[in-house]
Coordinates of C-alpha atoms and ligand atoms in Angstrom, one line a residue:
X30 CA 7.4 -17.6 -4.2
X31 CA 3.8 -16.8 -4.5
X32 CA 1.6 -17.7 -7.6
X33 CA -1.5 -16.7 -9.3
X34 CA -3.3 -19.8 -7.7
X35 CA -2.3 -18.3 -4.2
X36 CA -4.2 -15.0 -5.2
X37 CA -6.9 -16.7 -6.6
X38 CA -7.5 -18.0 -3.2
X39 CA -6.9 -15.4 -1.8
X40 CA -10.0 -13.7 -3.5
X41 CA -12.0 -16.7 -2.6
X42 CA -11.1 -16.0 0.9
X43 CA -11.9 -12.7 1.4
X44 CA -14.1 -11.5 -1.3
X45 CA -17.1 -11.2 1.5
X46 CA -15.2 -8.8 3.9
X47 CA -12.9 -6.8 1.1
X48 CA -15.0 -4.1 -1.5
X49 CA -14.2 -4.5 -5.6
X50 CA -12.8 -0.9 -5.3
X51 CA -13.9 1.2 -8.0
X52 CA -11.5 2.8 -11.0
X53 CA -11.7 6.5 -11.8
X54 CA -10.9 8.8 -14.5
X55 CA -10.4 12.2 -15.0
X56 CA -10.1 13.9 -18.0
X57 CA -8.1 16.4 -16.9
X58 CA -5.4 13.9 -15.7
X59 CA -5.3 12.0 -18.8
X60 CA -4.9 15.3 -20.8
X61 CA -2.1 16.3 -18.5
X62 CA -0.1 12.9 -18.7
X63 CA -1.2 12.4 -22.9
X64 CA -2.3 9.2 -21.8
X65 CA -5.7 7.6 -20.7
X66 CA -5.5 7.2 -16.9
X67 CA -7.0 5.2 -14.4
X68 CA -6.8 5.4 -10.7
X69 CA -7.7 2.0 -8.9
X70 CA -9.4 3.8 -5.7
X71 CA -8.5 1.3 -2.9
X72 CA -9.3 4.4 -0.6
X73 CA -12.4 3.2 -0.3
X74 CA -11.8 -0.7 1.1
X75 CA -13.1 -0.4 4.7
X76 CA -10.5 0.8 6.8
X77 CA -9.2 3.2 4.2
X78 CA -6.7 1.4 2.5
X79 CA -5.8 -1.8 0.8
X80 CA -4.3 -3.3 4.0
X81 CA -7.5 -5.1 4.5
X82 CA -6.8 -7.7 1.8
X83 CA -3.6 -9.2 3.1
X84 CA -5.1 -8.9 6.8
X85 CA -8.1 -10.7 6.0
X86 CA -6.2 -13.7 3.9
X87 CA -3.7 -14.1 6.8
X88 CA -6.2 -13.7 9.6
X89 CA -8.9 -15.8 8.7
X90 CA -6.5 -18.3 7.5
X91 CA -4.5 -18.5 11.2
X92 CA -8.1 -18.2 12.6
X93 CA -9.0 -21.4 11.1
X94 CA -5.7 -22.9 12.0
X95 CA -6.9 -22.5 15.6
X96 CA -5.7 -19.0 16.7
X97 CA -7.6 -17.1 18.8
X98 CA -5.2 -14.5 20.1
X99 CA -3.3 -12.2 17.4
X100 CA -0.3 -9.4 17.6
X101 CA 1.0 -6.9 15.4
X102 CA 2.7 -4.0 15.5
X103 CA 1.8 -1.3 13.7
X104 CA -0.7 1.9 14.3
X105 CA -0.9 2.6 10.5
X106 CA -3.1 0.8 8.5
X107 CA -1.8 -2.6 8.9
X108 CA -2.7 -2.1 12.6
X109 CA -6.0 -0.9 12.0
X110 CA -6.7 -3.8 9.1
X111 CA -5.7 -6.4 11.5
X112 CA -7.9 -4.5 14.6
X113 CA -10.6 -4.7 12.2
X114 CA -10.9 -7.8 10.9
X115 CA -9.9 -9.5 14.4
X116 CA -13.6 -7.8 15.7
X117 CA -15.6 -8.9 12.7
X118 CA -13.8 -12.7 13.0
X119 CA -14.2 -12.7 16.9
X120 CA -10.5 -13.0 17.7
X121 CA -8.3 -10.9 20.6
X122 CA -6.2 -8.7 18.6
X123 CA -3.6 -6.6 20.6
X124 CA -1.9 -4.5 18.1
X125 CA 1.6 -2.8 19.5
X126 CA 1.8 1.0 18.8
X127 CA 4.4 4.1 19.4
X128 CA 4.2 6.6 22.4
X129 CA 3.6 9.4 19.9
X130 CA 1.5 7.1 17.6
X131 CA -1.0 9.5 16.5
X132 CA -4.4 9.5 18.4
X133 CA -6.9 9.2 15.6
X134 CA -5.5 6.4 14.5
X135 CA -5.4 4.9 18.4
X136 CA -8.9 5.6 18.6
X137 CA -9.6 4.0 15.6
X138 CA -7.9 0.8 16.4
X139 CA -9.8 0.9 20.0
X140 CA -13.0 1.1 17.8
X141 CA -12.8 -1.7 16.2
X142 CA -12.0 -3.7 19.4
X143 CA -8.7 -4.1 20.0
X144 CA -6.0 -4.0 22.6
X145 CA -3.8 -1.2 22.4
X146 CA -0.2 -1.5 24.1
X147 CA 2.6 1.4 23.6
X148 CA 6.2 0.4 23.8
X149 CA 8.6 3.0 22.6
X150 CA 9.3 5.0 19.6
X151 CA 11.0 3.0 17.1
X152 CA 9.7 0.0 14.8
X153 CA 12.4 -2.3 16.2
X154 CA 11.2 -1.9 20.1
X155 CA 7.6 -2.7 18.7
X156 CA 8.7 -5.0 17.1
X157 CA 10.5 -6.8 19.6
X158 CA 7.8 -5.9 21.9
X159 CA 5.4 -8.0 19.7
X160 CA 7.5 -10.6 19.6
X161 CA 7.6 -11.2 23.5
X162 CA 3.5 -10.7 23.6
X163 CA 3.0 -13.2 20.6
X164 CA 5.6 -15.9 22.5
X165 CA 4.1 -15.1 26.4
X166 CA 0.1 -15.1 25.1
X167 CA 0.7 -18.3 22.7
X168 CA -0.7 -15.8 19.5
X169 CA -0.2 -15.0 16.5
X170 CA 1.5 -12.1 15.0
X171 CA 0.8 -10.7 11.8
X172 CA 3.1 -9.6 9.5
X173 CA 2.8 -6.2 8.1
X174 CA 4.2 -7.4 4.4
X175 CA 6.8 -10.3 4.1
X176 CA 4.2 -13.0 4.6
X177 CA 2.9 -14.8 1.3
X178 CA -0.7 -15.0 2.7
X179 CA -0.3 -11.8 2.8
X180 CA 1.2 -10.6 -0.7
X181 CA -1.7 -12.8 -2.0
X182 CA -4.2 -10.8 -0.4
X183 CA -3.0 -8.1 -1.7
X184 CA -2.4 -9.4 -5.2
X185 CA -6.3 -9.5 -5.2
X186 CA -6.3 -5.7 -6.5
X187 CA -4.1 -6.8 -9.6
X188 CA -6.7 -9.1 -10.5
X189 CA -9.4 -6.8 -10.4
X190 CA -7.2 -3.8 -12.4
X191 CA -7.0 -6.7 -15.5
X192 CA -10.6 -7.4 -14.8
X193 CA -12.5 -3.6 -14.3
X194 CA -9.3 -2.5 -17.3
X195 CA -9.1 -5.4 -20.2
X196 CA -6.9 -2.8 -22.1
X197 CA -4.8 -1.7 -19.3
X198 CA -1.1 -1.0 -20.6
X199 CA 1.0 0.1 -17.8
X200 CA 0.3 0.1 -14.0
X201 CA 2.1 2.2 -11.4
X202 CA 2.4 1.0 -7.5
X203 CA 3.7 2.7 -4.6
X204 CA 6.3 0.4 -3.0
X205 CA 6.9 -0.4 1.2
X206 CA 8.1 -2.9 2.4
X207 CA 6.9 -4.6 -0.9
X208 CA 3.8 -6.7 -0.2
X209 CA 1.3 -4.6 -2.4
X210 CA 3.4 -4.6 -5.7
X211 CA 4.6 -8.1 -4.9
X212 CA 1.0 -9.1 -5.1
X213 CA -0.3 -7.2 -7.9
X214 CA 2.7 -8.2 -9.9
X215 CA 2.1 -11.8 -9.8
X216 CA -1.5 -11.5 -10.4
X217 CA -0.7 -9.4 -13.4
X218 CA 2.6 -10.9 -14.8
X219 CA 1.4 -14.5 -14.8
X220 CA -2.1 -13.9 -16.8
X221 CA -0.8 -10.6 -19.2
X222 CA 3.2 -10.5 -19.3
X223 CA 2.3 -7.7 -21.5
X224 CA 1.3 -5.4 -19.2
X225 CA 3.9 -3.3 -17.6
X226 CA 4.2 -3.4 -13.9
X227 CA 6.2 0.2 -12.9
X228 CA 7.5 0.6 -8.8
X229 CA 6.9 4.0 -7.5
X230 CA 9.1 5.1 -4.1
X231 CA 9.7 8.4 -3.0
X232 CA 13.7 10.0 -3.6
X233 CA 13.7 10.1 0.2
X234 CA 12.7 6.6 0.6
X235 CA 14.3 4.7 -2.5
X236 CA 15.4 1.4 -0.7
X237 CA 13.8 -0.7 -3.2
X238 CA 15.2 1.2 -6.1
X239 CA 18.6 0.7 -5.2
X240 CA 18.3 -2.8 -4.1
X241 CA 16.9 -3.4 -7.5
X242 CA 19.6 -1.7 -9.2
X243 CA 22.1 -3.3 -7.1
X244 CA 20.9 -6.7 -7.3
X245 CA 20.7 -7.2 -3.4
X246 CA 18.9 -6.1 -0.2
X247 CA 19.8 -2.5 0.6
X248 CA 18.6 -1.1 3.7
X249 CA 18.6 3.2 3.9
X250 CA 19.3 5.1 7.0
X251 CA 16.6 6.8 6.8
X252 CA 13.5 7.6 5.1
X253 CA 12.3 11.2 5.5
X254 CA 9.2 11.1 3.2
X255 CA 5.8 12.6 3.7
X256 CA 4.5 9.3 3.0
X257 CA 4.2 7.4 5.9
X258 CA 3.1 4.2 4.7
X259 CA 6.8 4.1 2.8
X260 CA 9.0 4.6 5.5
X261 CA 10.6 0.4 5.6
X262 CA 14.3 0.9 5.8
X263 CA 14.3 -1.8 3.2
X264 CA 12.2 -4.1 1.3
X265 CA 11.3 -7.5 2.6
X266 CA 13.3 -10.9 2.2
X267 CA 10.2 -12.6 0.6
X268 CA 8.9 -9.5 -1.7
X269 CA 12.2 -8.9 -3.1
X270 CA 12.9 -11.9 -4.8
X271 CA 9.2 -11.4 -6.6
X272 CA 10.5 -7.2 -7.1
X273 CA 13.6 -8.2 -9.2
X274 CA 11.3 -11.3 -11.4
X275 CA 8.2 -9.3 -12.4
X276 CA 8.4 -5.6 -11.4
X277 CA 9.9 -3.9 -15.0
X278 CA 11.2 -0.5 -13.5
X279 CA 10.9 1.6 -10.7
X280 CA 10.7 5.2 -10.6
X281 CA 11.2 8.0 -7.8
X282 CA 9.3 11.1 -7.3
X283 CA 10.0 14.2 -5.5
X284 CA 8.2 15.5 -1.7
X285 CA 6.8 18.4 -4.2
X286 CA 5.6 15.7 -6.7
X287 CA 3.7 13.9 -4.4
X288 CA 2.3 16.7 -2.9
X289 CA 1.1 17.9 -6.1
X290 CA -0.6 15.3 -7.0
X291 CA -2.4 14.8 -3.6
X292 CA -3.7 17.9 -4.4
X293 CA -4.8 17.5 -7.6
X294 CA -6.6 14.5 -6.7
X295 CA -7.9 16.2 -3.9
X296 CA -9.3 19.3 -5.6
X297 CA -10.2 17.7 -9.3
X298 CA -11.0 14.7 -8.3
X299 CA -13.1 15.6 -4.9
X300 CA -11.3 12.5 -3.5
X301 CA -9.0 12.4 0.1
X302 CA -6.2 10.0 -0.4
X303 CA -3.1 10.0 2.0
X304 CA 0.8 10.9 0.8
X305 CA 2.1 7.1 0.1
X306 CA -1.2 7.0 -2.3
X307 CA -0.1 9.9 -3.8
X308 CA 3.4 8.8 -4.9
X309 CA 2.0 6.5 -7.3
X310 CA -0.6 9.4 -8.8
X311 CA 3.2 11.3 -8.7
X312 CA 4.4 9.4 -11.1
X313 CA 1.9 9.2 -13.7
X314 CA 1.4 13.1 -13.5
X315 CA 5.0 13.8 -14.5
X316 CA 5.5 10.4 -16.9
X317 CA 7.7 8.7 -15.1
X318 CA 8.1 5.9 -17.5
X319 CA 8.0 8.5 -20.5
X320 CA 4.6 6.7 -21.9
X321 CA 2.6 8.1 -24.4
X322 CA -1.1 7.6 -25.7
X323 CA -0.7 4.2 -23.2
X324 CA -3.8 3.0 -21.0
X325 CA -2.4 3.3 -17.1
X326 CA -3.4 2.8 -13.7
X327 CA -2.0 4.2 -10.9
X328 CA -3.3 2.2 -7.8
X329 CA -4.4 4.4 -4.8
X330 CA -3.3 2.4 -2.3
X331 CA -5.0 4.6 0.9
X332 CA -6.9 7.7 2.4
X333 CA -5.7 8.0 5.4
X334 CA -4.4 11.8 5.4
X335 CA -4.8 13.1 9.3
X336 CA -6.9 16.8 8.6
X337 CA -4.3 18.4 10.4
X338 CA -1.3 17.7 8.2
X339 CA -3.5 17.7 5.1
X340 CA -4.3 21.6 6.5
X341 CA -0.3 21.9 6.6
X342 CA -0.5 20.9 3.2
X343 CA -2.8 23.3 1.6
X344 CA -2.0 26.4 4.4
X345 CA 1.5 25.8 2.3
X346 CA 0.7 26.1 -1.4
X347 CA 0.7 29.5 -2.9
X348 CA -2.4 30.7 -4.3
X349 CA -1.4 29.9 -7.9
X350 CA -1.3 26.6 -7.2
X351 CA -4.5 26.1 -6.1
X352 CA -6.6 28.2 -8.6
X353 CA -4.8 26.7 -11.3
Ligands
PLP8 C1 1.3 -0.1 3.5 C2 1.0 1.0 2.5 C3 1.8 1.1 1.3 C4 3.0 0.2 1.1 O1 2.7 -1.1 0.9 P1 3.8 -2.3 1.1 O2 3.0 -3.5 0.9 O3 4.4 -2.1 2.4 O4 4.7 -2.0 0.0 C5 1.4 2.1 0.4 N1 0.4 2.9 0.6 C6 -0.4 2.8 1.7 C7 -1.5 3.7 1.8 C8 -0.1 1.8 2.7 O5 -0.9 1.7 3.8

């Protein structure tokens, strides 16, 4: 398992390429929740998400070990974190992606320098895809989560919440495949047990939640969520194991919850953050955790919402809604 040492390094290893995010408040939301909130606006880490943090601690770190050739399979933002920090590290990066990946986010990933190569439509041909490209070319591939360089990385952000919030009572985190909250959890649990440490997942995506309750990896059949970034079938053999020590509860939030709150933080707020972000806004919104008069964060893990479905979005809200 990873420790607070490993994030510490972590920061020491990246804290040139990665931004200290910024944390915003809104009256408005704290009014809403009766609590004073915090959103930790990882949105704004270059490449649009917090991705970038686990990329950079796993990639520099294999780059040093001699790699010069790196795979990974993924045309969300793990694909375009790893694209990007391959280019600014000087490394061949050939990142695997769907048939119907979308092409923004293909272009993106070109932009940064990277070799694109499509292989089907589901994770486990890319997958296996990757696999075969990382044994032929003698590289590297890159784990989207279950990886501790890369949960340390990402713990990064949980040391910068207890830094930029001394008071901080409560922190909410969207959950994937687990890396994110495995990080920040660790950060946070072994400096300030105190401090609560609350899994967010959508109803349509609650693999974690139920291998939590259950006590044991439980993989779903499927996860029909708008957010994207959630969709693991279930949560990782190394981020488990640090979900069932430190994370205290999780909580699920409805497609209209999320929704909501992307909205809100659109229209309020004047910032763009993407569905799986949203989830953990969600929950704070409608008080998951039934907190009162508490200091929380909600980390906003990304802002990568394609304009087109974000016009789906708003096209479907009733006018009430949006005057409100
Ligand atoms: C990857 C991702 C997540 C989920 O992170 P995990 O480490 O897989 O749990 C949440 N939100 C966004 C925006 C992401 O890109």
């Amino acid at each position: 398992m990873i420790s607070i040492y490993d994030i510490n390094d972590a920061y020491g290893n990246i804290a040139d390429v990665i931004r200290r995010t910024p944390v915003l408040t809104s009256r408005t939301l704290s009014a809403k929740t009766d609590n004073k909130m915090f959103l930790k606006g990882e949105h704004l880490q270059p490449t649009g998400a917090f991705k970038i943090r686990g990329a950079t601690n796993k990639v520099r770190t294999v780059a040093e070990e001699g790699a010069k050739h790196i795979v990974t399979a993924s045309s969300g933002n793990h694909g375009q974190a790893v694209a990007y920090i391959a280019g600014k590290l000087g490394l061949e990066a050939t990142i695997v992606v769907p048939e119907n990946a979308v092409s923004s986010k293909v272009a993106a990933i070109r932009g940064y320098g990277a070799n694109i190569m499509t292989c089907g439509t589901t994770s486990t041909e890319r997958l296996q895809k990757a696999e075969e490209l990382t044994t032929e070319q003698e590289a590297v591939f890159i784990p989207p989560y279950d990886d501790p360089l890369i949960m340390a990385g990402q713990g990064t952000a949980g040391v910068e919440i207890l830094e930029q919030i001394p008071d901080v009572d409560a922190i909410y985190i969207t959950i994937g495949g687990g890396g994110l909250i495995s990080g920040i959890a660790t950060a946070v649990k072994e400096s300030r047990p105190d401090v609560k440490v609350i899994g967010v997942e959508p109803e349509q995506a609650n693999d974690t939640f139920l291998s939590k309750k259950q006590g044991k990896l439980t993989a779903i059949e499927r996860a029909d969520t708008i957010a994207d970034g959630l969709r693991a079938s279930q949560p990782g053999d190394l981020t488990f194991p640090v979900v069932q020590k430190y994370v205290d509860d999780i909580v699920l939030v409805t497609e209209d919850e999320i929704t909501e709150a992307l909205v809100f933080v659109l229209e309020r707020m004047k910032q763009l953050i993407e569905p799986s972000a949203a989830v953990a806004v969600a929950a704070a919104m409608t008080n998951k955790a039934g907190l009162h008069e508490k200091n929380i964060c909600s980390v906003v893990s990304g802002g990568n919402m394609a304009l087109d479905k974000l016009a789906g979005i708003i096209g479907g809200l009733s006018p009430v809604t949006l005057t409100r």
